[in-house]
Short mmCIF file of C-alpha atoms and ligand atoms in Angstrom, two decimals:
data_model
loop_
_atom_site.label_atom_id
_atom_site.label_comp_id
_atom_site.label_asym_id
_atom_site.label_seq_id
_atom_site.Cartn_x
_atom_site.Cartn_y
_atom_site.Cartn_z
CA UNK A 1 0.00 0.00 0.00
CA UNK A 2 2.83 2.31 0.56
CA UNK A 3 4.75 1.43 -2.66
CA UNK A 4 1.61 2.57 -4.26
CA UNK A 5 0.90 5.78 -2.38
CA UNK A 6 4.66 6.82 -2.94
CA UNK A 7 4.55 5.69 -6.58
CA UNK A 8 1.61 8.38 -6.89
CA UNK A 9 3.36 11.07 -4.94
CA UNK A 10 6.77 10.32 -6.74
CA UNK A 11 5.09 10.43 -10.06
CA UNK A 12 4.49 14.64 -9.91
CA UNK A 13 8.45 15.35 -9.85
CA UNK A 14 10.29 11.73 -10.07
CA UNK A 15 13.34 13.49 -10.08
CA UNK A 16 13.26 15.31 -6.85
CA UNK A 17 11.53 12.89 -5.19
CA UNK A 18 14.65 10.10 -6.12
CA UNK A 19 16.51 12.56 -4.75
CA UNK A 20 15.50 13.15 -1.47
CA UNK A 21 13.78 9.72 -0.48
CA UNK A 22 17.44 8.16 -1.20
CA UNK A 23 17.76 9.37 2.16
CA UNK A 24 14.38 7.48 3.66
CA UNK A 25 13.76 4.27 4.39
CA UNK A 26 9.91 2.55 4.85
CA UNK A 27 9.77 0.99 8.17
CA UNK A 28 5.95 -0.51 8.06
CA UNK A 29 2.64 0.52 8.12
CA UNK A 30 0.53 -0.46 11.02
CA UNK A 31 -1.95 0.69 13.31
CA UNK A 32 -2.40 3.15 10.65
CA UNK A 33 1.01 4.72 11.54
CA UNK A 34 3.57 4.87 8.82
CA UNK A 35 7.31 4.32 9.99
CA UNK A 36 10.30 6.26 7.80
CA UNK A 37 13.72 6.29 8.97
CA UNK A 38 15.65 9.35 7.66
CA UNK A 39 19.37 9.59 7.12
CA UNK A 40 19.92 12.31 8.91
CA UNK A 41 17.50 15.47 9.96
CA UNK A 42 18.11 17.61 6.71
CA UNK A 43 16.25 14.86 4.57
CA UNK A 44 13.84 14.32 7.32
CA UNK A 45 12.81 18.02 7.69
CA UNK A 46 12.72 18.39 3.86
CA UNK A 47 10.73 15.50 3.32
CA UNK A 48 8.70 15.80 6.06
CA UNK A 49 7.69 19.50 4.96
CA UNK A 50 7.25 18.91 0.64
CA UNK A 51 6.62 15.14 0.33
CA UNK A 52 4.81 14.41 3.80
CA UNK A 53 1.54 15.93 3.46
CA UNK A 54 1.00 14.57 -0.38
CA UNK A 55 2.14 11.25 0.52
CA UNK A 56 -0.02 11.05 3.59
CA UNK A 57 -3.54 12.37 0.68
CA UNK A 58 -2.10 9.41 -1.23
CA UNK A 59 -2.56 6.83 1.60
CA UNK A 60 -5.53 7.83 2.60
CA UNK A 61 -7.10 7.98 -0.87
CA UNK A 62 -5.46 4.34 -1.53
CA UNK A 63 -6.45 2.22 2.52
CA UNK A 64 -9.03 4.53 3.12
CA UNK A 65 -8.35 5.98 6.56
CA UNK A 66 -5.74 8.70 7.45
CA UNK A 67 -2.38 7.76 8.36
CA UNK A 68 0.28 9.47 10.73
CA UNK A 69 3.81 9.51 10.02
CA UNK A 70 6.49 8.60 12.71
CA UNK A 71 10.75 9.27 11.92
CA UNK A 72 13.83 7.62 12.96
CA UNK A 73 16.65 8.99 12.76
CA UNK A 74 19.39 6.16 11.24
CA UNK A 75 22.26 7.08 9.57
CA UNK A 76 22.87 3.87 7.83
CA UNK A 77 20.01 3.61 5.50
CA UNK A 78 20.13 0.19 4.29
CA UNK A 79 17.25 -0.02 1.59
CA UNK A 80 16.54 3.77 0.80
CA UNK A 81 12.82 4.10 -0.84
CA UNK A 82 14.42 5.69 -4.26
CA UNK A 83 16.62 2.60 -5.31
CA UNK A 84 14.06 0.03 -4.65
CA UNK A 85 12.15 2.40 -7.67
CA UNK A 86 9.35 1.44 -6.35
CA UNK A 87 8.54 -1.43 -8.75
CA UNK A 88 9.09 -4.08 -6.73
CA UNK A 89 8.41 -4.88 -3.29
CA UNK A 90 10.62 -2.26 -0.39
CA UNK A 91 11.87 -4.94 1.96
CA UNK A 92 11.77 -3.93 5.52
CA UNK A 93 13.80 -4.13 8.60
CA UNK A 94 12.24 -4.76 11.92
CA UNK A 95 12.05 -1.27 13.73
CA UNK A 96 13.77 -1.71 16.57
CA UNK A 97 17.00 -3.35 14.46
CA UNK A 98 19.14 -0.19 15.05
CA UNK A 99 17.01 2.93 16.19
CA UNK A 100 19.40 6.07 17.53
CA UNK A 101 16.76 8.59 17.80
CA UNK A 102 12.93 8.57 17.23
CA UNK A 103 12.05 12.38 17.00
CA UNK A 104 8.86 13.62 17.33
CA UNK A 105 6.82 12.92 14.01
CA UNK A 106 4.73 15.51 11.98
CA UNK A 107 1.63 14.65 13.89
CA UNK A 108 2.50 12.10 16.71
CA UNK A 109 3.73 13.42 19.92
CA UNK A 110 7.78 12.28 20.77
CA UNK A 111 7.59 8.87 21.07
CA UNK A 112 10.71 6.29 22.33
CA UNK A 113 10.62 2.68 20.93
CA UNK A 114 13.44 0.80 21.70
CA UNK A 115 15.67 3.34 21.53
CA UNK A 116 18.68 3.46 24.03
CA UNK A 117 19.00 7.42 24.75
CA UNK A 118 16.37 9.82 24.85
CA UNK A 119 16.22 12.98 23.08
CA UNK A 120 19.98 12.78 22.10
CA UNK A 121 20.96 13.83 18.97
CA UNK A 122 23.32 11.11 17.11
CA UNK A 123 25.00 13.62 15.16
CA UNK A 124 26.22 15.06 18.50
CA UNK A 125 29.12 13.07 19.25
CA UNK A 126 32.88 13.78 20.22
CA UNK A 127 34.24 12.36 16.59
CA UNK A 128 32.21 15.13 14.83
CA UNK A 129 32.84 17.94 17.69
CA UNK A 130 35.85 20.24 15.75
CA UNK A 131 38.41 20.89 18.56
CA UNK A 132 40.13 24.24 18.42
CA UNK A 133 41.46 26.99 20.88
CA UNK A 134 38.52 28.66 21.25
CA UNK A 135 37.08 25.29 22.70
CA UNK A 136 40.01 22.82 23.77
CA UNK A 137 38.96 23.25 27.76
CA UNK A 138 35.23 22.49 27.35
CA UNK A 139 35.74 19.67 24.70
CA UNK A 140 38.50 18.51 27.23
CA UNK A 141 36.56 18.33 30.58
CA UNK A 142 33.55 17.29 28.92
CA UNK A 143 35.37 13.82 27.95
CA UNK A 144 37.38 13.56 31.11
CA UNK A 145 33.60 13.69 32.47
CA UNK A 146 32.23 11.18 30.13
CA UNK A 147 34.89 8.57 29.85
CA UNK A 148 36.19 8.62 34.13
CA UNK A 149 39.32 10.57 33.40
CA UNK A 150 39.92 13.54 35.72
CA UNK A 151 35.96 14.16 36.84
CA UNK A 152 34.98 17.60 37.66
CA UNK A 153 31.73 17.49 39.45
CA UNK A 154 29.65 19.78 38.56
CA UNK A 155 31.06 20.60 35.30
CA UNK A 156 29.74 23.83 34.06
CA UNK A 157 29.94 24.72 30.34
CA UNK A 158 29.05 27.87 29.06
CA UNK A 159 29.28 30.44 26.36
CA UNK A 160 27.24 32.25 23.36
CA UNK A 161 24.52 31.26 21.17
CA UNK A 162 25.60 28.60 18.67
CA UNK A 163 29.21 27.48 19.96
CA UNK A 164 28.61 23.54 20.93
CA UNK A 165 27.30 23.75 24.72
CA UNK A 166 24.39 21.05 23.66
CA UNK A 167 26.60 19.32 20.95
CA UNK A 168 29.33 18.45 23.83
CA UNK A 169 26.58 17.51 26.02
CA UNK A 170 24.82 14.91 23.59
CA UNK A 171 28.29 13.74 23.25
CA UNK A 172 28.75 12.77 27.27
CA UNK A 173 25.49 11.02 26.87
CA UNK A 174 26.59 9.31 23.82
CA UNK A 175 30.16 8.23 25.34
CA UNK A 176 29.06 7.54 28.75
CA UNK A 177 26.10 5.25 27.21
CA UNK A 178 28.50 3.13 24.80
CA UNK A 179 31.57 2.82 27.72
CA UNK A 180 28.85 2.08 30.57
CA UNK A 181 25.43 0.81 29.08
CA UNK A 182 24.12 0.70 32.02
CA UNK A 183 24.53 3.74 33.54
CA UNK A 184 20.89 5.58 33.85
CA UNK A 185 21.93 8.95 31.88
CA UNK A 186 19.62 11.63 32.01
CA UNK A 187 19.72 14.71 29.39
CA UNK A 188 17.47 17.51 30.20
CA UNK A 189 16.69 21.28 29.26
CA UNK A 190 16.23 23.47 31.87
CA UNK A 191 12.97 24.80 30.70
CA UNK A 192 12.42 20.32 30.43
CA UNK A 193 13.10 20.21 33.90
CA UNK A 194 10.63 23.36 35.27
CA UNK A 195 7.71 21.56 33.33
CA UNK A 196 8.22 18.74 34.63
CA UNK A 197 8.16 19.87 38.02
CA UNK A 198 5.23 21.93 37.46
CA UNK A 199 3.52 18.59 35.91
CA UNK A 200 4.71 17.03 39.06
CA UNK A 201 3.29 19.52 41.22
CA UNK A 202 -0.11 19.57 39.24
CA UNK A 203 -1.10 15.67 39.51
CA UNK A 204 0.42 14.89 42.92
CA UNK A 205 3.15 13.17 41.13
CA UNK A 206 6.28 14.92 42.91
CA UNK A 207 8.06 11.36 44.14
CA UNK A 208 7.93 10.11 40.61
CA UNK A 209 9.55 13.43 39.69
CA UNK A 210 12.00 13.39 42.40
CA UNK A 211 12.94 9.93 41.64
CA UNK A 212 13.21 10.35 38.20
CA UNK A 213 15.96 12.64 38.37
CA UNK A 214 17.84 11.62 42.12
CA UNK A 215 17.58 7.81 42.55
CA UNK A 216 16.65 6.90 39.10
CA UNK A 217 20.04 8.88 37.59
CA UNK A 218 23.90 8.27 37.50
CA UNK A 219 24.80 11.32 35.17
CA UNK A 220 22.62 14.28 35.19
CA UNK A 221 23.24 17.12 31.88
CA UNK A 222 21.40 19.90 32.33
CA UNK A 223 21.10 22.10 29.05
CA UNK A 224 20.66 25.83 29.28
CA UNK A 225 20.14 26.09 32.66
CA UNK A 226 19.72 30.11 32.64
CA UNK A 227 16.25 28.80 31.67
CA UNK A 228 15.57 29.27 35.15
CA UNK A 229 16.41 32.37 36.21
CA UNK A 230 13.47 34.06 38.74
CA UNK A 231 11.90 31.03 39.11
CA UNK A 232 12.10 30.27 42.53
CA UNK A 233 10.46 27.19 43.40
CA UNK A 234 12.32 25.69 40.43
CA UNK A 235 15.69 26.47 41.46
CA UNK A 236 14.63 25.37 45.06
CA UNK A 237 14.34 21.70 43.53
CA UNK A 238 17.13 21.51 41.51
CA UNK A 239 18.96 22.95 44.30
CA UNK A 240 18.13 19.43 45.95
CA UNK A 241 18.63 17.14 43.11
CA UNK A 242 21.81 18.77 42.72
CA UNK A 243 22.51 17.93 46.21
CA UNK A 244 21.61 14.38 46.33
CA UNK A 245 23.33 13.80 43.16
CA UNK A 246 26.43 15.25 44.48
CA UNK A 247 26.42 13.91 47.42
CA UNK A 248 25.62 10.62 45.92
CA UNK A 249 28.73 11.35 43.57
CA UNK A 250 26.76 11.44 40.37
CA UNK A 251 28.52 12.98 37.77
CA UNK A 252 26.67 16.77 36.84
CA UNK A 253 27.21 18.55 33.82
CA UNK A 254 25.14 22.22 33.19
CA UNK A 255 25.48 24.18 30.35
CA UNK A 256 24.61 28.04 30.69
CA UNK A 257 24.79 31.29 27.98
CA UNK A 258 26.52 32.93 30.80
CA UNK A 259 29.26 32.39 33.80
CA UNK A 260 27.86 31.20 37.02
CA UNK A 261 28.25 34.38 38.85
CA UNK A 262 26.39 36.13 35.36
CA UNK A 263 23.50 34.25 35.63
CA UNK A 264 20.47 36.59 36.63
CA UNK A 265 18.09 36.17 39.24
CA UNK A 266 19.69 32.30 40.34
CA UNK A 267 19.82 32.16 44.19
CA UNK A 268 23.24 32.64 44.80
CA UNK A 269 23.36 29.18 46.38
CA UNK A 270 22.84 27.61 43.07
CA UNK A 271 25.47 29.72 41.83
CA UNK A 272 28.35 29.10 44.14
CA UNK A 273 27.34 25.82 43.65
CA UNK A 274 27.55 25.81 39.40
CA UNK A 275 31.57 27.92 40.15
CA UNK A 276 32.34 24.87 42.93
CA UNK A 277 33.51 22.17 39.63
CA UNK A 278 34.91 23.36 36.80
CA UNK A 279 34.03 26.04 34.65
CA UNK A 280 34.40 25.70 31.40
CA UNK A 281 34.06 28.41 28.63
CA UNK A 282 33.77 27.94 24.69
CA UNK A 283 34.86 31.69 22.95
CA UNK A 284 34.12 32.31 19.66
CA UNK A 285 35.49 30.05 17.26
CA UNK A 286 38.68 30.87 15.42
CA UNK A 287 38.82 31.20 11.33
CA UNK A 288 40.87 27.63 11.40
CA UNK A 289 38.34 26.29 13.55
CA UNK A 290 35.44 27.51 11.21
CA UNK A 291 37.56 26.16 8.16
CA UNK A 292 37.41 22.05 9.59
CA UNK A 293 34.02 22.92 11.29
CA UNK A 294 32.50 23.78 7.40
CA UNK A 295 34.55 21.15 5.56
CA UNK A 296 33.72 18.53 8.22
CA UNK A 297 30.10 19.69 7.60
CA UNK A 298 30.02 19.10 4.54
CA UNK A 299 31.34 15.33 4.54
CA UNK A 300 28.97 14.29 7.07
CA UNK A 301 26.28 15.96 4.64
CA UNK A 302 27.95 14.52 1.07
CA UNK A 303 28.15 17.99 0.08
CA UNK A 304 30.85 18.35 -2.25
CA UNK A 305 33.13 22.14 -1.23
CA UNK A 306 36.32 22.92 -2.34
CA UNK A 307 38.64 24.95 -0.14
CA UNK A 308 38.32 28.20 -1.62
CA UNK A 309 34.31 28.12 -1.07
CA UNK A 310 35.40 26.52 2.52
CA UNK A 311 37.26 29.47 3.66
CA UNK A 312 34.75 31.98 2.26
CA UNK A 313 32.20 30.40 4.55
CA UNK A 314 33.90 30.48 7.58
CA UNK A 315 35.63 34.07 7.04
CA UNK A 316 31.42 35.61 5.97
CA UNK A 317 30.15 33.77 9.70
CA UNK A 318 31.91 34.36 12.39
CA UNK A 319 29.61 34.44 15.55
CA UNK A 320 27.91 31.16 15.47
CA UNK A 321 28.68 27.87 14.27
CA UNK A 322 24.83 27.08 14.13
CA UNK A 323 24.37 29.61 11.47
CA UNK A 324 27.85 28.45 10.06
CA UNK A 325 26.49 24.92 9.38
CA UNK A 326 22.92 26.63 8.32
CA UNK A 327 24.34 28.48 5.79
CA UNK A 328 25.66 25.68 4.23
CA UNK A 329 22.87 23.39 4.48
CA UNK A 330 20.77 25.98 3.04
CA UNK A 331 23.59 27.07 -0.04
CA UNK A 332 23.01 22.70 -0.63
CA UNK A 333 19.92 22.80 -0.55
CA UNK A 334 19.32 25.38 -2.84
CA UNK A 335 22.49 24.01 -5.27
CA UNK A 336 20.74 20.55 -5.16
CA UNK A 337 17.18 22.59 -6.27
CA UNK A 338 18.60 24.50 -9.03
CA UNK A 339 21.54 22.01 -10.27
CA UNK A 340 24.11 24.34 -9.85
CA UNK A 341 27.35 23.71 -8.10
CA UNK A 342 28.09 25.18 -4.88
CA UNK A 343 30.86 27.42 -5.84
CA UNK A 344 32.22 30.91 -5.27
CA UNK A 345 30.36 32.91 -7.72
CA UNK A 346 26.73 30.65 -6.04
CA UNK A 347 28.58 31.14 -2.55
CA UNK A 348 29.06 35.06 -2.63
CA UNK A 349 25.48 35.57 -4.74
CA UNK A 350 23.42 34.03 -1.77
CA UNK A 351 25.38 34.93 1.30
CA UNK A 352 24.36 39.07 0.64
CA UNK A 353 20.95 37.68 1.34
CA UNK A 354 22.36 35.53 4.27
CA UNK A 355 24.09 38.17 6.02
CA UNK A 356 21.23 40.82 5.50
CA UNK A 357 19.47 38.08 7.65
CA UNK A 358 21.82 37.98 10.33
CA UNK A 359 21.93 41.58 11.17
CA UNK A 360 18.11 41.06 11.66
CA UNK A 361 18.71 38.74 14.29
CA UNK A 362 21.57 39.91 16.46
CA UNK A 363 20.27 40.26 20.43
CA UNK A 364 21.11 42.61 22.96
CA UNK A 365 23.09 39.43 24.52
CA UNK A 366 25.22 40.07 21.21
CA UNK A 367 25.72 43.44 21.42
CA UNK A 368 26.44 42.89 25.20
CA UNK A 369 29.19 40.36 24.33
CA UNK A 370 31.00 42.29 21.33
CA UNK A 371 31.59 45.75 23.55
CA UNK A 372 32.67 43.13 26.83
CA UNK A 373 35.07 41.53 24.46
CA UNK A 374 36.23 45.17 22.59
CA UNK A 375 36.66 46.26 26.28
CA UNK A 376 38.02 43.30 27.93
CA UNK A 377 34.86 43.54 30.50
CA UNK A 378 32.49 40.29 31.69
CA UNK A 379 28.69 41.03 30.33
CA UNK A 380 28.20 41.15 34.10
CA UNK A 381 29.75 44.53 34.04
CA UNK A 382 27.37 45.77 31.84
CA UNK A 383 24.55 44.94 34.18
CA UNK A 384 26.18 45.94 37.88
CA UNK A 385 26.30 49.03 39.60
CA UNK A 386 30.02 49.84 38.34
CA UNK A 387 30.67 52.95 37.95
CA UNK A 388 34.39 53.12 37.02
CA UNK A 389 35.36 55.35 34.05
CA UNK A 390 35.91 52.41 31.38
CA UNK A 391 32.85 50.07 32.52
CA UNK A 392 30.46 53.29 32.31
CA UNK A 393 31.93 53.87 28.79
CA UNK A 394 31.14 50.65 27.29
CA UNK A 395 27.50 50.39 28.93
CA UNK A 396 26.92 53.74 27.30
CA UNK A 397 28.26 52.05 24.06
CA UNK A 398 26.45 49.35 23.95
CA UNK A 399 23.21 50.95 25.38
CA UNK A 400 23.86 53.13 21.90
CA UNK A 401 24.76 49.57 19.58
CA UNK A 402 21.05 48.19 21.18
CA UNK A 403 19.07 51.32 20.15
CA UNK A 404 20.70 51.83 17.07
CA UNK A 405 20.84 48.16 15.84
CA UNK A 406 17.31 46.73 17.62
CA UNK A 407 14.00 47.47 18.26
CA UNK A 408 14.15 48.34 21.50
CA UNK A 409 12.23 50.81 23.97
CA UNK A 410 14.37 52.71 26.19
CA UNK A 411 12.75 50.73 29.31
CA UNK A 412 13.25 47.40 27.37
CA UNK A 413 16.76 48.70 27.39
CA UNK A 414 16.79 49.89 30.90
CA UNK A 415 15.83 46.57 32.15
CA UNK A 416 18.54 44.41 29.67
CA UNK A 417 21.07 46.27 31.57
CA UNK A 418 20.23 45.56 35.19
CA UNK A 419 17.50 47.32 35.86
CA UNK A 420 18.38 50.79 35.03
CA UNK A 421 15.76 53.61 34.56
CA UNK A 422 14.53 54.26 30.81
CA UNK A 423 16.16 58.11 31.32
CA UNK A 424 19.54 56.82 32.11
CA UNK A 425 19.60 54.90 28.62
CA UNK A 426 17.94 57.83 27.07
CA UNK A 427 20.85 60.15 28.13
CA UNK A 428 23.63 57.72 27.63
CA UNK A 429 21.85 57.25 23.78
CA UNK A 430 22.06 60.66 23.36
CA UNK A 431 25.50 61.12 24.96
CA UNK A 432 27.36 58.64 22.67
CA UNK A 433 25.81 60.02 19.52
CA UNK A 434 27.29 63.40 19.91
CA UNK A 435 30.61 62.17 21.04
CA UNK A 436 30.46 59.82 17.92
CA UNK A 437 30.21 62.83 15.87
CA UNK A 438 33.11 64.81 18.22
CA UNK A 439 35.67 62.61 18.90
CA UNK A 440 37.41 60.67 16.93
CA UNK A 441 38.41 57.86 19.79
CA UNK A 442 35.25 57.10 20.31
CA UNK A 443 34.13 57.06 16.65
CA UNK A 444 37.14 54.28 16.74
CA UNK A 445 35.88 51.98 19.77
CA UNK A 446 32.28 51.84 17.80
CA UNK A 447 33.63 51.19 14.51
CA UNK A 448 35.56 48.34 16.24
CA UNK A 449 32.70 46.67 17.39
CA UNK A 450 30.43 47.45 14.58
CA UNK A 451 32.89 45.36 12.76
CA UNK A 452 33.30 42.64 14.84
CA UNK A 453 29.17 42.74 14.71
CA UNK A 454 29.56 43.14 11.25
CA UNK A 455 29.60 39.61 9.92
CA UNK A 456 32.14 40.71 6.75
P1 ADP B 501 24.71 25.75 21.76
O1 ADP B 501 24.06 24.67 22.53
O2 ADP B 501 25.99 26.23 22.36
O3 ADP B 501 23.80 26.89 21.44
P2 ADP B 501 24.94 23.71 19.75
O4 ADP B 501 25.65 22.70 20.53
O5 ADP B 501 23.49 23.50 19.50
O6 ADP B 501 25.14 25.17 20.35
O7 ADP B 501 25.71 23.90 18.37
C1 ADP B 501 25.12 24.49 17.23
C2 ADP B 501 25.54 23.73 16.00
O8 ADP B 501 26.91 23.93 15.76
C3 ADP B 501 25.34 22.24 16.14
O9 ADP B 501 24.88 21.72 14.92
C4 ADP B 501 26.72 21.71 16.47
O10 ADP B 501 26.90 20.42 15.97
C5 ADP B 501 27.59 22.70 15.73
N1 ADP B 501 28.90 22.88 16.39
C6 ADP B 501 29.20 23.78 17.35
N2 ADP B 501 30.50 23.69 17.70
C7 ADP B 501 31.03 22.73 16.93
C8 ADP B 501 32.33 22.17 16.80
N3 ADP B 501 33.35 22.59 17.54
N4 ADP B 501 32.51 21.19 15.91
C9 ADP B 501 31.48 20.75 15.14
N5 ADP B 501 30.25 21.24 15.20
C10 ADP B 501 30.01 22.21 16.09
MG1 MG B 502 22.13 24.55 23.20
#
């Protein structure tokens, strides 16, 4: 029944559709839920989004009844859908042969069959993390942490949008699961971790919560845990996990945007508790870094990139390896739609449109972070009650960067940096836009970190 409903949907553009379900597998059809297995989450998304919602018309014009549509994640895609031509007969494998990752299908909620880690990404692993400078201590203590070297407990990994925090995590998961199968790992968001409490909370169900993540855990990774600043009750409980799992020595690893001691509205408990381990910071990636971070990329996706188109890539983005790796995803996908090779003149055509993008999307967190790394200051700075000469400068710079570069209100503003009155920002604003036009040193320090802002 499939092999006909595909045959239909593959019939309006053959070609595309060989093309992308190369990358699928059919896993069955029962229960009127159809099982595909997708190479990796490019096809999946891409199918998902322009075959998906034909395919599913198809199968419910051929059995009759409407059919929902559950992925797995499998790199090794042993009979793809596209080379069996549908003519004769897809053979299948029984689902649970090699699973890593069920995600959450189109239309049924995030299911786990027979698969060994939850919610981990097998992309994620140490062999594909790129180890540089900018990175070398995190990628370090994270597999000292994973594989029983030198264990720092908790071990606290943080820095900027984009630069591997959850990628190094999935990869502890990964490495502790294969060295010690048995050890109960459990991977969590912050934001994960406050609704489940609240669900807790809500239907009486607070021991199952609590033993979920205490007695029913040897390694605990916490993603993103400035998730829960200001809520208090929250923090209050993971103050205690974190305490029985220490205590218990289970091995603790929380990834944060910011330093412990940066972290807003966290009791400060929590937070001399995050500095008591190691802290671990990930900087910005350096342009070797971003060179094997594309080209690797591009293997793992069987995108074809010659250096020259490599280094072009990673010199354009700078500030985030997630739009690094987007970029080129979306330069292949567009090459593969249009037949035409990804090269320099394609690269440097579609990354003006790219990069208008990004300046559309910086943050006040960005801004924050380019004038604390021009000035040598923590983002912490920005927000305190400092008043020294140099820290007042750059939060009058960057208060200017935000209202010039963002849509911002002046109280928006205020609040970003600590709490400060909408007047203050207004008067700094104003301040920094005359000197701008007077003096020439400070025309310099904004240039500076308009460039580094800048993404060419
Ligand atoms: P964060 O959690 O810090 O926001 P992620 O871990 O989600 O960032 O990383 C964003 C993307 O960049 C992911 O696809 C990840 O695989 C990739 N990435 C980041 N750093 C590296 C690296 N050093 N080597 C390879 N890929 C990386
Ligand atoms: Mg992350």
């Amino acid at each position: 029944m499939f092999e006909a409903a595909a045959a239909r949907t593959r019939d309006r553009s053959p070609a595309t559709f060989d093309q992308w379900f190369a990358g699928v597998q059919f896993d069955g059809l029962a229960d009127g839920v159809l099982t595909l297995r997708a190479q990796n989450e490019f096809v999946m998304d891409w199918v998902r989004n322009n075959f998906v919602p034909d395919l599913k018309e198809q199968l419910r014009q051929v059995s009759g009844v409407a059919v929902r549509v559950t992925w797995i994640l499998d790199p090794d895609i042993a009979h793809p859908v596209a080379s069996a031509r549908l003519a004769t007969p897809v053979r299948t494998r029984p689902m649970s042969s090699r699973p890593l990752l069920v995600r959450s299908a189109d239309d049924v909620p995030m299911s786990v069959r027979g698969t060994t880690l939850e919610d981990i990404n097998p992309r994620f692993t140490f062999a594909n993390f790129i180890v540089g400078p900018s990175n070398q201590l995190a990628h370090a203590a994270a597999l000292a942490s994973a594989t029983g070297g030198r264990r720092y407990n908790p071990l606290f990994l943080c820095g900027g949008t984009g630069l591997g925090k959850t990628h190094l995590v999935h990869a502890i998961a990964q490495r502790v699961h294969a060295e010690r199968p048995s050890a109960r790992i459990r991977y969590t968001s912050a934001e994960r971790f406050t609704n489940d409490f609240i669900t807790g909370l809500q239907h009486q169900k607070m021991d199952e919560f609590r033993s979920r993540y205490r007695e029913q855990c040897d390694v605990l990774l916490v993603d993103d845990i400035q998730f829960l600043a200001g809520r208090v009750q929250t923090q209050e409980e993971f103050f205690h996990t974190f305490n029985a799992l220490h205590n218990a020595d289970k091995q603790i690893v929380v990834t944060s945007d910011k330093y412990p001691q940066a972290l807003e509205r966290m009791e400060e408990r929590l937070v001399s508790r995050f500095a008591s381990g190691l802290v671990a910071d990930i900087q910005l990636p350096e342009l070797e870094t971003r060179i094997a971070i594309v080209r690797n990329k591009a293997v793992l996706e069987g995108i074809a990139l010659d250096d020259e188109v490599a280094l072009h890539l990673a010199q354009a983005i700078r500030s985030n390896v997630r739009e690094l790796e987007g970029t080129l995803i979306r330069l292949a996908a567009k090459s593969s739609l249009t037949g035409r090779a990804v090269d320099m003149e394609f690269v440097r055509s579609e990354l003006t449109t790219a990069l208008a993008h990004r300046t559309q999307m910086l943050s006040v967190d960005d801004i924050q972070r380019a004038v604390c790394q021009h000035f040598h200051l923590r983002t912490s700075d920005l927000t305190s009650k400092d008043r020294h000469k140099t820290v007042a400068f750059a939060r009058h710079v960057a208060m200017y960067l935000c209202k010039q570069r963002l849509k911002c209100s002046f109280p928006e503003l205020g609040r970003a940096f600590g709490g400060r009155d909408h007047t203050t920002v207004m008067s700094a604003v104003r301040k920094i836009e005359t000197q701008r036009i007077d003096d020439v040193s400070v025309r310099g320090h904004i240039e500076a970190i308009e460039r580094k802002l800048a993404v060419e």
